Amino acid sequence: MPARSVAARTRSDSKLDEDAEALYGALSDFIRAYQFRDRDRTYCHGLSVTQCYALEGVIRGAPLTLNELASHLFLDKSTVSRVVDALVEKRLVVRTPHVEDRRAVQLQPTANGRRLHRRVANEVRQGHKKLLEDVPRQTRGALIELVRRLAHLAQRRAGKPSAECSQP
Amino acid sequence: MPARSVAARTRSDSKLDEDAEALYGALSDFIRAYQFRDRDRTYCHGLSVTQCYALEGVIRGAPLTLNELASHLFLDKSTVSRVVDALVEKRLVVRTPHVEDRRAVQLQPTANGRRLHRRVANEVRQGHKKLLEDVPRQTRGALIELVRRLAHLAQRRAGKPSAECSQP
DNA sequence: GACTATAGTTGGTGTACGCAACTATTGCAT
DNA sequence: ATGCAATAGTTGCGTACACCAACTATAGTC
């Protein structure tokens, strides 16, 4: 490392600190507000947010097992099992026994499930269009790219959750 | 509206649709992963996520009333009342009777509260630094600005939640 | 002084989540 | 083959957290 580094690193680190702080502030504002929706017990068309995510996961990944869905959703398999119960109950998803591994199930959307998801996705897209309308057209691509990067990084972090946490 | 508009609008709308779709995909990936943390029953230093947000809200806004905090958190005042109970229990926040309006309370962080918040904020900042490290330095400012804008827009939307939702 | 409105608390209820224990399979090793 | 560890999923259970509604206490208005 070159000689310039001490002062430079200090300066650049504190800039990074600042940026991290600012990012956190903005993200937590965003999440609090964005998630506001999530606090609605019943989301759209009688689906909770988790159910929406699960349905979407099934549609995007079908056929997939319960474990796969669980890790996609970052949820415990027991939780997902019950979420799937609800979706099955609503005739949006079917649990088929897995052909090769009789312990496993295969999750598949029903026609109903696809239809409902299309409707929900449309409404959600409307919301995001409203968000994007206020973003200058040229920067939209960059914004999306950056959010993708954030998602990617957050996913990596998700693997080891409680590393930096202590209990009272 | 000029004659060009039909074809042009169609094209630009479908581009906007695409962008909205992409944004939604990226955001939901991000939120699922980011929120993973939030699913930890006990977050950092014995605080739940809601408690963290509440403590932060109190520190950023002190002195503030319970109602103010509730609307900041987009939560019901009864929920916030209990969250504050927990923070008071932990000696992180004090409820002082409001000087001018004896129905209201003033929420203030204790020295302990500030200390703990500083610790938590530091750890959280570390996480966001890791996120930012992978973002090119020149685009960090833009990213933060865009997240701020998203937050702002999401906040506006938060006001009228179930407009586009129907129940089964 | 009676009224309406507001701040906050408490009781009741529903739900989401994780952990642990269980069953049913699989697949490997002897 | 038979036994044993590992895995997929389900279920029981406890906890946290959210809302609504009912309540108390105070404020402001006429």
Short mmCIF file of C-alpha atoms (C1' of nucleotides) in Angstrom, two decimals:
data_model
loop_
_atom_site.label_atom_id
_atom_site.label_comp_id
_atom_site.label_asym_id
_atom_site.label_seq_id
_atom_site.Cartn_x
_atom_site.Cartn_y
_atom_site.Cartn_z
CA MET A 1 0.00 0.00 0.00
CA PRO A 2 1.48 3.39 -0.95
CA ALA A 3 2.47 6.09 1.49
CA ARG A 4 -0.51 8.27 0.72
CA SER A 5 -2.71 5.75 2.32
CA VAL A 6 -2.96 6.82 5.93
CA ALA A 7 -4.50 10.21 5.54
CA ALA A 8 -6.29 9.17 2.39
CA ARG A 9 -7.74 6.07 3.94
CA THR A 10 -8.87 7.97 6.95
CA ARG A 11 -10.57 10.50 4.80
CA SER A 12 -12.06 7.95 2.47
CA ASP A 13 -13.19 5.78 5.36
CA SER A 14 -15.01 8.58 7.01
CA LYS A 15 -16.61 9.37 3.67
CA LEU A 16 -17.61 5.74 3.45
CA ASP A 17 -18.97 5.92 6.97
CA GLU A 18 -21.01 8.91 5.99
CA ASP A 19 -22.29 7.20 2.89
CA ALA A 20 -23.16 4.07 4.83
CA GLU A 21 -25.02 6.17 7.36
CA ALA A 22 -26.89 7.98 4.65
CA LEU A 23 -27.71 4.77 2.88
CA TYR A 24 -29.00 3.29 6.09
CA GLY A 25 -31.12 6.32 6.79
CA ALA A 26 -32.64 6.27 3.35
CA LEU A 27 -33.17 2.53 3.35
CA SER A 28 -34.79 2.45 6.72
CA ASP A 29 -37.08 5.28 5.72
CA PHE A 30 -37.92 3.42 2.59
CA ILE A 31 -38.48 0.12 4.27
CA ARG A 32 -40.63 1.53 7.01
CA ALA A 33 -42.86 3.15 4.44
CA TYR A 34 -42.74 0.42 1.84
CA GLN A 35 -43.45 -2.16 4.44
CA PHE A 36 -46.36 -0.23 5.69
CA ARG A 37 -48.32 -2.20 3.18
CA ASP A 38 -47.03 -5.37 4.70
CA ARG A 39 -48.68 -4.59 7.93
CA ASP A 40 -52.01 -4.90 6.27
CA ARG A 41 -53.14 -8.25 7.41
CA THR A 42 -54.83 -8.83 4.13
CA TYR A 43 -52.94 -7.61 1.17
CA CYS A 44 -54.36 -7.92 -2.30
CA HIS A 45 -57.09 -10.30 -3.24
CA GLY A 46 -56.98 -11.98 0.11
CA LEU A 47 -53.30 -12.82 0.04
CA SER A 48 -50.86 -11.80 2.72
CA VAL A 49 -47.55 -10.42 1.57
CA THR A 50 -45.75 -13.62 2.41
CA GLN A 51 -48.35 -15.55 0.49
CA CYS A 52 -47.79 -13.27 -2.46
CA TYR A 53 -44.07 -13.81 -2.35
CA ALA A 54 -44.60 -17.53 -2.01
CA LEU A 55 -47.00 -17.71 -4.92
CA GLU A 56 -44.61 -15.72 -7.01
CA GLY A 57 -41.77 -17.99 -5.96
CA VAL A 58 -43.73 -21.04 -6.98
CA ILE A 59 -44.59 -19.55 -10.32
CA ARG A 60 -41.09 -18.41 -11.06
CA GLY A 61 -39.49 -21.63 -9.91
CA ALA A 62 -42.03 -24.36 -10.62
CA PRO A 63 -41.70 -27.17 -10.16
CA LEU A 64 -39.91 -26.71 -6.89
CA THR A 65 -39.78 -28.34 -3.49
CA LEU A 66 -40.83 -26.85 -0.23
CA ASN A 67 -37.25 -26.58 0.92
CA GLU A 68 -36.26 -24.71 -2.19
CA LEU A 69 -39.09 -22.30 -1.71
CA ALA A 70 -38.16 -21.86 1.93
CA SER A 71 -34.62 -20.92 1.13
CA HIS A 72 -35.79 -18.59 -1.60
CA LEU A 73 -37.98 -16.84 0.90
CA PHE A 74 -35.42 -16.93 3.69
CA LEU A 75 -38.02 -18.54 5.91
CA ASP A 76 -38.14 -21.63 8.04
CA LYS A 77 -39.53 -24.63 6.25
CA SER A 78 -42.23 -25.02 8.86
CA THR A 79 -43.44 -21.53 8.18
CA VAL A 80 -43.40 -22.13 4.47
CA SER A 81 -45.22 -25.39 4.91
CA ARG A 82 -48.06 -23.50 6.50
CA VAL A 83 -47.97 -20.73 3.93
CA VAL A 84 -48.27 -23.35 1.25
CA ASP A 85 -51.16 -24.89 3.17
CA ALA A 86 -52.95 -21.61 2.82
CA LEU A 87 -52.23 -21.36 -0.88
CA VAL A 88 -53.41 -24.91 -1.41
CA GLU A 89 -56.52 -24.14 0.56
CA LYS A 90 -57.18 -21.25 -1.79
CA ARG A 91 -56.61 -23.51 -4.79
CA LEU A 92 -53.71 -21.45 -6.02
CA VAL A 93 -51.02 -24.08 -5.67
CA VAL A 94 -50.93 -27.85 -5.67
CA ARG A 95 -48.64 -30.15 -3.75
CA THR A 96 -47.73 -33.11 -5.89
CA PRO A 97 -45.64 -35.93 -4.52
CA HIS A 98 -42.19 -35.78 -5.99
CA VAL A 99 -41.59 -38.44 -8.61
CA GLU A 100 -38.06 -39.39 -7.66
CA ASP A 101 -37.97 -38.63 -3.97
CA ARG A 102 -41.04 -39.65 -2.14
CA ARG A 103 -40.16 -37.57 0.87
CA ALA A 104 -40.38 -34.39 -1.16
CA VAL A 105 -43.25 -32.53 -2.74
CA GLN A 106 -43.43 -30.62 -5.97
CA LEU A 107 -45.13 -27.29 -5.84
CA GLN A 108 -47.00 -26.12 -8.90
CA PRO A 109 -49.30 -23.20 -9.46
CA THR A 110 -52.82 -23.91 -10.61
CA ALA A 111 -54.41 -22.01 -13.45
CA ASN A 112 -56.16 -20.01 -10.78
CA GLY A 113 -52.86 -19.29 -9.14
CA ARG A 114 -51.35 -18.01 -12.34
CA ARG A 115 -54.39 -15.89 -13.02
CA LEU A 116 -54.41 -14.34 -9.58
CA HIS A 117 -50.69 -13.75 -9.67
CA ARG A 118 -51.04 -11.98 -12.98
CA ARG A 119 -53.63 -9.70 -11.46
CA VAL A 120 -51.59 -8.97 -8.37
CA ALA A 121 -48.43 -8.45 -10.37
CA ASN A 122 -50.25 -5.97 -12.54
CA GLU A 123 -51.39 -3.94 -9.60
CA VAL A 124 -47.98 -4.05 -8.03
CA ARG A 125 -46.49 -2.92 -11.30
CA GLN A 126 -48.84 0.04 -11.34
CA GLY A 127 -47.45 1.07 -7.98
CA HIS A 128 -43.91 0.82 -9.17
CA LYS A 129 -44.72 2.72 -12.32
CA LYS A 130 -45.89 5.55 -10.13
CA LEU A 131 -42.61 5.36 -8.28
CA LEU A 132 -40.62 5.38 -11.49
CA GLU A 133 -42.53 8.18 -13.12
CA ASP A 134 -40.78 10.62 -10.86
CA VAL A 135 -37.37 9.25 -11.68
CA PRO A 136 -35.73 10.79 -14.73
CA ARG A 137 -35.93 8.39 -17.60
CA GLN A 138 -32.20 8.15 -18.16
CA THR A 139 -31.42 7.16 -14.62
CA ARG A 140 -34.04 4.45 -14.34
CA GLY A 141 -31.79 1.77 -15.70
CA ALA A 142 -29.05 2.73 -13.30
CA LEU A 143 -31.45 2.72 -10.39
CA ILE A 144 -32.67 -0.74 -11.20
CA GLU A 145 -29.16 -1.98 -11.62
CA LEU A 146 -28.18 -0.58 -8.26
CA VAL A 147 -31.12 -2.10 -6.50
CA ARG A 148 -30.21 -5.41 -8.09
CA ARG A 149 -26.76 -5.06 -6.71
CA LEU A 150 -28.13 -4.25 -3.28
CA ALA A 151 -30.32 -7.31 -3.46
CA HIS A 152 -27.41 -9.44 -4.43
CA LEU A 153 -25.29 -8.18 -1.59
CA ALA A 154 -28.07 -8.46 0.93
CA GLN A 155 -28.59 -12.04 -0.12
CA ARG A 156 -25.01 -12.88 0.62
CA ARG A 157 -25.28 -11.24 3.98
CA ALA A 158 -28.44 -13.15 4.74
CA GLY A 159 -26.47 -16.33 5.04
CA LYS A 160 -24.84 -15.45 8.34
CA PRO A 161 -27.37 -13.51 10.29
CA SER A 162 -26.49 -13.08 13.91
CA ALA A 163 -22.73 -12.78 13.58
CA GLU A 164 -22.54 -9.31 15.00
CA CYS A 165 -25.31 -9.55 17.50
CA SER A 166 -25.15 -10.18 21.19
CA GLN A 167 -27.89 -10.95 23.66
CA PRO A 168 -28.57 -9.13 26.93
CA MET B 1 -51.53 16.11 -27.39
CA PRO B 2 -49.54 15.92 -30.62
CA ALA B 3 -49.99 13.31 -33.30
CA ARG B 4 -46.80 11.45 -32.45
CA SER B 5 -48.23 10.42 -29.18
CA VAL B 6 -49.97 7.16 -29.91
CA ALA B 7 -47.08 5.08 -31.13
CA ALA B 8 -44.64 6.93 -28.94
CA ARG B 9 -46.73 6.57 -25.84
CA THR B 10 -47.27 2.93 -26.48
CA ARG B 11 -43.59 2.33 -26.85
CA SER B 12 -42.63 4.42 -23.88
CA ASP B 13 -45.38 2.90 -21.75
CA SER B 14 -44.27 -0.59 -22.45
CA LYS B 15 -40.74 0.47 -21.62
CA LEU B 16 -42.05 1.90 -18.40
CA ASP B 17 -43.89 -1.33 -17.75
CA GLU B 18 -40.69 -3.22 -18.23
CA ASP B 19 -38.80 -0.91 -15.96
CA ALA B 20 -41.48 -1.14 -13.32
CA GLU B 21 -41.39 -4.90 -13.55
CA ALA B 22 -37.63 -4.94 -13.25
CA LEU B 23 -37.70 -2.55 -10.34
CA TYR B 24 -40.25 -4.67 -8.60
CA GLY B 25 -38.21 -7.80 -9.15
CA ALA B 26 -35.08 -6.22 -7.80
CA LEU B 27 -36.83 -4.60 -4.87
CA SER B 28 -38.61 -7.74 -3.83
CA ASP B 29 -35.40 -9.70 -4.03
CA PHE B 30 -33.75 -7.07 -1.95
CA ILE B 31 -36.48 -6.82 0.60
CA ARG B 32 -36.78 -10.53 1.06
CA ALA B 33 -33.08 -10.77 1.73
CA TYR B 34 -32.69 -7.57 3.68
CA GLN B 35 -35.61 -8.40 5.84
CA PHE B 36 -34.18 -11.73 6.61
CA ARG B 37 -32.51 -10.03 9.49
CA ASP B 38 -35.83 -8.76 10.63
CA ARG B 39 -37.06 -12.24 11.13
CA ASP B 40 -34.60 -12.77 13.91
CA ARG B 41 -36.75 -12.63 16.94
CA THR B 42 -34.06 -10.91 18.85
CA TYR B 43 -32.15 -8.47 16.83
CA CYS B 44 -29.09 -6.78 18.26
CA HIS B 45 -28.45 -6.40 21.94
CA GLY B 46 -31.83 -7.74 22.83
CA LEU B 47 -33.82 -5.31 20.77
CA SER B 48 -36.36 -6.39 18.21
CA VAL B 49 -36.39 -4.57 14.91
CA THR B 50 -39.44 -2.58 15.82
CA GLN B 51 -37.79 -1.62 19.07
CA CYS B 52 -34.71 -0.53 17.17
CA TYR B 53 -36.73 1.64 14.84
CA ALA B 54 -38.63 3.07 17.76
CA LEU B 55 -35.49 3.86 19.72
CA GLU B 56 -34.01 5.47 16.68
CA GLY B 57 -37.18 7.44 16.14
CA VAL B 58 -37.10 8.71 19.69
CA ILE B 59 -33.49 9.72 19.40
CA ARG B 60 -33.93 11.44 16.08
CA GLY B 61 -37.10 13.22 17.08
CA ALA B 62 -36.82 13.79 20.80
CA PRO B 63 -38.73 15.15 22.48
CA LEU B 64 -41.72 13.64 20.77
CA THR B 65 -45.11 12.30 21.70
CA LEU B 66 -46.30 8.79 21.35
CA ASN B 67 -48.61 9.72 18.53
CA GLU B 68 -45.81 11.37 16.62
CA LEU B 69 -43.70 8.29 17.01
CA ALA B 70 -46.57 6.10 15.90
CA SER B 71 -47.09 8.00 12.71
CA HIS B 72 -43.37 8.00 12.05
CA LEU B 73 -43.37 4.23 12.36
CA PHE B 74 -46.63 3.78 10.46
CA LEU B 75 -47.91 1.78 13.40
CA ASP B 76 -50.97 1.87 15.57
CA LYS B 77 -50.55 3.93 18.71
CA SER B 78 -51.46 0.95 20.84
CA THR B 79 -48.64 -1.04 19.32
CA VAL B 80 -46.24 1.80 19.85
CA SER B 81 -47.40 2.24 23.40
CA ARG B 82 -46.35 -1.33 24.12
CA VAL B 83 -43.12 -1.00 22.22
CA VAL B 84 -42.33 2.03 24.32
CA ASP B 85 -43.24 0.03 27.41
CA ALA B 86 -40.52 -2.41 26.49
CA LEU B 87 -37.99 0.34 25.90
CA VAL B 88 -38.85 1.95 29.21
CA GLU B 89 -38.54 -1.43 30.88
CA LYS B 90 -35.06 -1.69 29.46
CA ARG B 91 -34.25 1.82 30.69
CA LEU B 92 -33.58 3.08 27.20
CA VAL B 93 -36.36 5.62 27.03
CA VAL B 94 -38.29 7.67 29.54
CA ARG B 95 -41.87 8.78 29.39
CA THR B 96 -42.16 12.27 30.82
CA PRO B 97 -45.52 13.93 31.18
CA HIS B 98 -45.87 16.66 28.61
CA VAL B 99 -45.55 20.09 30.10
CA GLU B 100 -48.29 21.82 28.19
CA ASP B 101 -50.69 19.00 27.47
CA ARG B 102 -51.15 16.69 30.37
CA ARG B 103 -52.75 14.03 28.22
CA ALA B 104 -49.58 13.60 26.25
CA VAL B 105 -46.21 12.19 27.09
CA GLN B 106 -42.79 13.25 25.99
CA LEU B 107 -40.46 10.50 24.95
CA GLN B 108 -36.79 10.96 25.59
CA PRO B 109 -33.89 8.60 25.30
CA THR B 110 -31.85 7.90 28.40
CA ALA B 111 -28.08 7.99 28.35
CA ASN B 112 -28.26 4.23 28.17
CA GLY B 113 -30.56 4.47 25.23
CA ARG B 114 -28.22 6.74 23.37
CA ARG B 115 -25.29 4.51 24.14
CA LEU B 116 -27.03 1.38 22.97
CA HIS B 117 -28.32 3.08 19.88
CA ARG B 118 -24.82 4.22 19.06
CA ARG B 119 -23.60 0.64 19.33
CA VAL B 120 -26.40 -0.76 17.21
CA ALA B 121 -26.07 2.01 14.65
CA ASN B 122 -22.39 1.26 14.40
CA GLU B 123 -22.97 -2.37 13.66
CA VAL B 124 -25.68 -1.56 11.18
CA ARG B 125 -23.35 0.91 9.55
CA GLN B 126 -20.72 -1.78 9.20
CA GLY B 127 -23.21 -3.85 7.29
CA HIS B 128 -24.04 -1.01 4.97
CA LYS B 129 -20.41 -0.24 4.46
CA LYS B 130 -19.97 -3.77 3.22
CA LEU B 131 -22.85 -3.21 0.87
CA LEU B 132 -21.40 0.05 -0.38
CA GLU B 133 -17.89 -1.23 -0.79
CA ASP B 134 -18.99 -3.09 -3.87
CA VAL B 135 -20.66 -0.06 -5.37
CA PRO B 136 -18.38 2.14 -7.46
CA ARG B 137 -17.48 5.22 -5.52
CA GLN B 138 -18.84 7.68 -8.04
CA THR B 139 -22.28 6.13 -8.09
CA ARG B 140 -22.74 5.93 -4.33
CA GLY B 141 -24.16 9.40 -4.06
CA ALA B 142 -26.61 8.70 -6.83
CA LEU B 143 -27.67 5.45 -5.24
CA ILE B 144 -28.35 7.10 -1.94
CA GLU B 145 -30.25 9.88 -3.62
CA LEU B 146 -32.39 7.40 -5.47
CA VAL B 147 -33.18 5.40 -2.38
CA ARG B 148 -34.17 8.64 -0.71
CA ARG B 149 -36.49 9.35 -3.55
CA LEU B 150 -37.97 5.89 -3.32
CA ALA B 151 -38.50 6.37 0.38
CA HIS B 152 -40.20 9.65 -0.24
CA LEU B 153 -42.50 8.18 -2.83
CA ALA B 154 -43.26 5.13 -0.76
CA GLN B 155 -44.18 7.42 2.12
CA ARG B 156 -46.71 9.22 0.03
CA ARG B 157 -48.18 5.96 -1.05
CA ALA B 158 -48.34 4.79 2.53
CA GLY B 159 -51.08 7.25 3.25
CA LYS B 160 -53.70 5.46 1.18
CA PRO B 161 -52.90 1.80 1.47
CA SER B 162 -55.69 -0.37 0.24
CA ALA B 163 -56.84 1.70 -2.69
CA GLU B 164 -56.09 -0.90 -5.30
CA CYS B 165 -56.81 -3.95 -3.25
CA SER B 166 -59.92 -6.01 -3.07
CA GLN B 167 -60.91 -8.69 -0.62
CA PRO B 168 -62.11 -12.18 -1.43
"C1'" DG C 1 -70.61 23.31 32.99
"C1'" DA C 2 -71.85 20.11 29.28
"C1'" DC C 3 -70.04 18.69 24.71
"C1'" DT C 4 -66.88 16.89 21.69
"C1'" DA C 5 -62.23 15.77 20.45
"C1'" DT C 6 -57.74 14.02 21.45
"C1'" DA C 7 -53.56 11.37 23.93
"C1'" DG C 8 -52.54 7.37 25.65
"C1'" DT C 9 -53.39 2.69 27.90
"C1'" DT C 10 -55.31 -1.82 28.25
"C1'" DG C 11 -57.95 -6.01 26.90
"C1'" DG C 12 -59.00 -9.12 23.42
"C1'" DT C 13 -57.88 -11.45 19.26
"C1'" DG C 14 -55.64 -13.09 15.12
"C1'" DT C 15 -51.48 -14.13 12.79
"C1'" DA C 16 -46.64 -14.86 11.56
"C1'" DC C 17 -42.65 -16.83 12.70
"C1'" DG C 18 -39.08 -20.04 14.58
"C1'" DC C 19 -37.65 -24.08 17.18
"C1'" DA C 20 -38.04 -28.70 18.41
"C1'" DA C 21 -40.00 -33.09 17.97
"C1'" DC C 22 -41.97 -36.28 14.92
"C1'" DT C 23 -42.76 -39.38 10.53
"C1'" DA C 24 -41.47 -41.07 6.32
"C1'" DT C 25 -38.14 -41.68 3.12
"C1'" DT C 26 -33.47 -42.04 1.17
"C1'" DG C 27 -28.94 -43.63 0.63
"C1'" DC C 28 -24.74 -45.22 2.37
"C1'" DA C 29 -21.98 -48.64 4.76
"C1'" DT C 30 -21.26 -52.73 6.49
"C1'" DA D 1 -30.02 -57.15 2.85
"C1'" DT D 2 -30.01 -54.45 7.36
"C1'" DG D 3 -28.99 -50.99 10.05
"C1'" DC D 4 -28.07 -45.98 10.59
"C1'" DA D 5 -27.30 -41.20 9.53
"C1'" DA D 6 -29.23 -37.61 6.80
"C1'" DT D 7 -33.06 -35.26 4.67
"C1'" DA D 8 -38.10 -33.52 3.33
"C1'" DG D 9 -41.90 -32.21 5.24
"C1'" DT D 10 -45.55 -31.72 9.02
"C1'" DT D 11 -47.20 -30.52 13.47
"C1'" DG D 12 -47.14 -28.75 18.38
"C1'" DC D 13 -46.01 -24.97 20.90
"C1'" DG D 14 -44.43 -20.54 22.54
"C1'" DT D 15 -43.56 -15.72 21.49
"C1'" DA D 16 -43.77 -11.35 19.32
"C1'" DC D 17 -46.44 -8.13 17.08
"C1'" DA D 18 -50.12 -6.15 14.86
"C1'" DC D 19 -54.93 -4.20 14.91
"C1'" DC D 20 -59.47 -2.80 16.84
"C1'" DA D 21 -62.31 -1.36 20.39
"C1'" DA D 22 -63.22 0.20 24.87
"C1'" DC D 23 -61.61 2.96 28.49
"C1'" DT D 24 -59.53 7.08 31.29
"C1'" DA D 25 -57.96 11.51 31.56
"C1'" DT D 26 -57.34 15.89 29.79
"C1'" DA D 27 -58.23 19.86 26.45
"C1'" DG D 28 -60.82 22.98 24.11
"C1'" DT D 29 -65.35 24.92 22.65
"C1'" DC D 30 -70.07 26.67 23.21
#
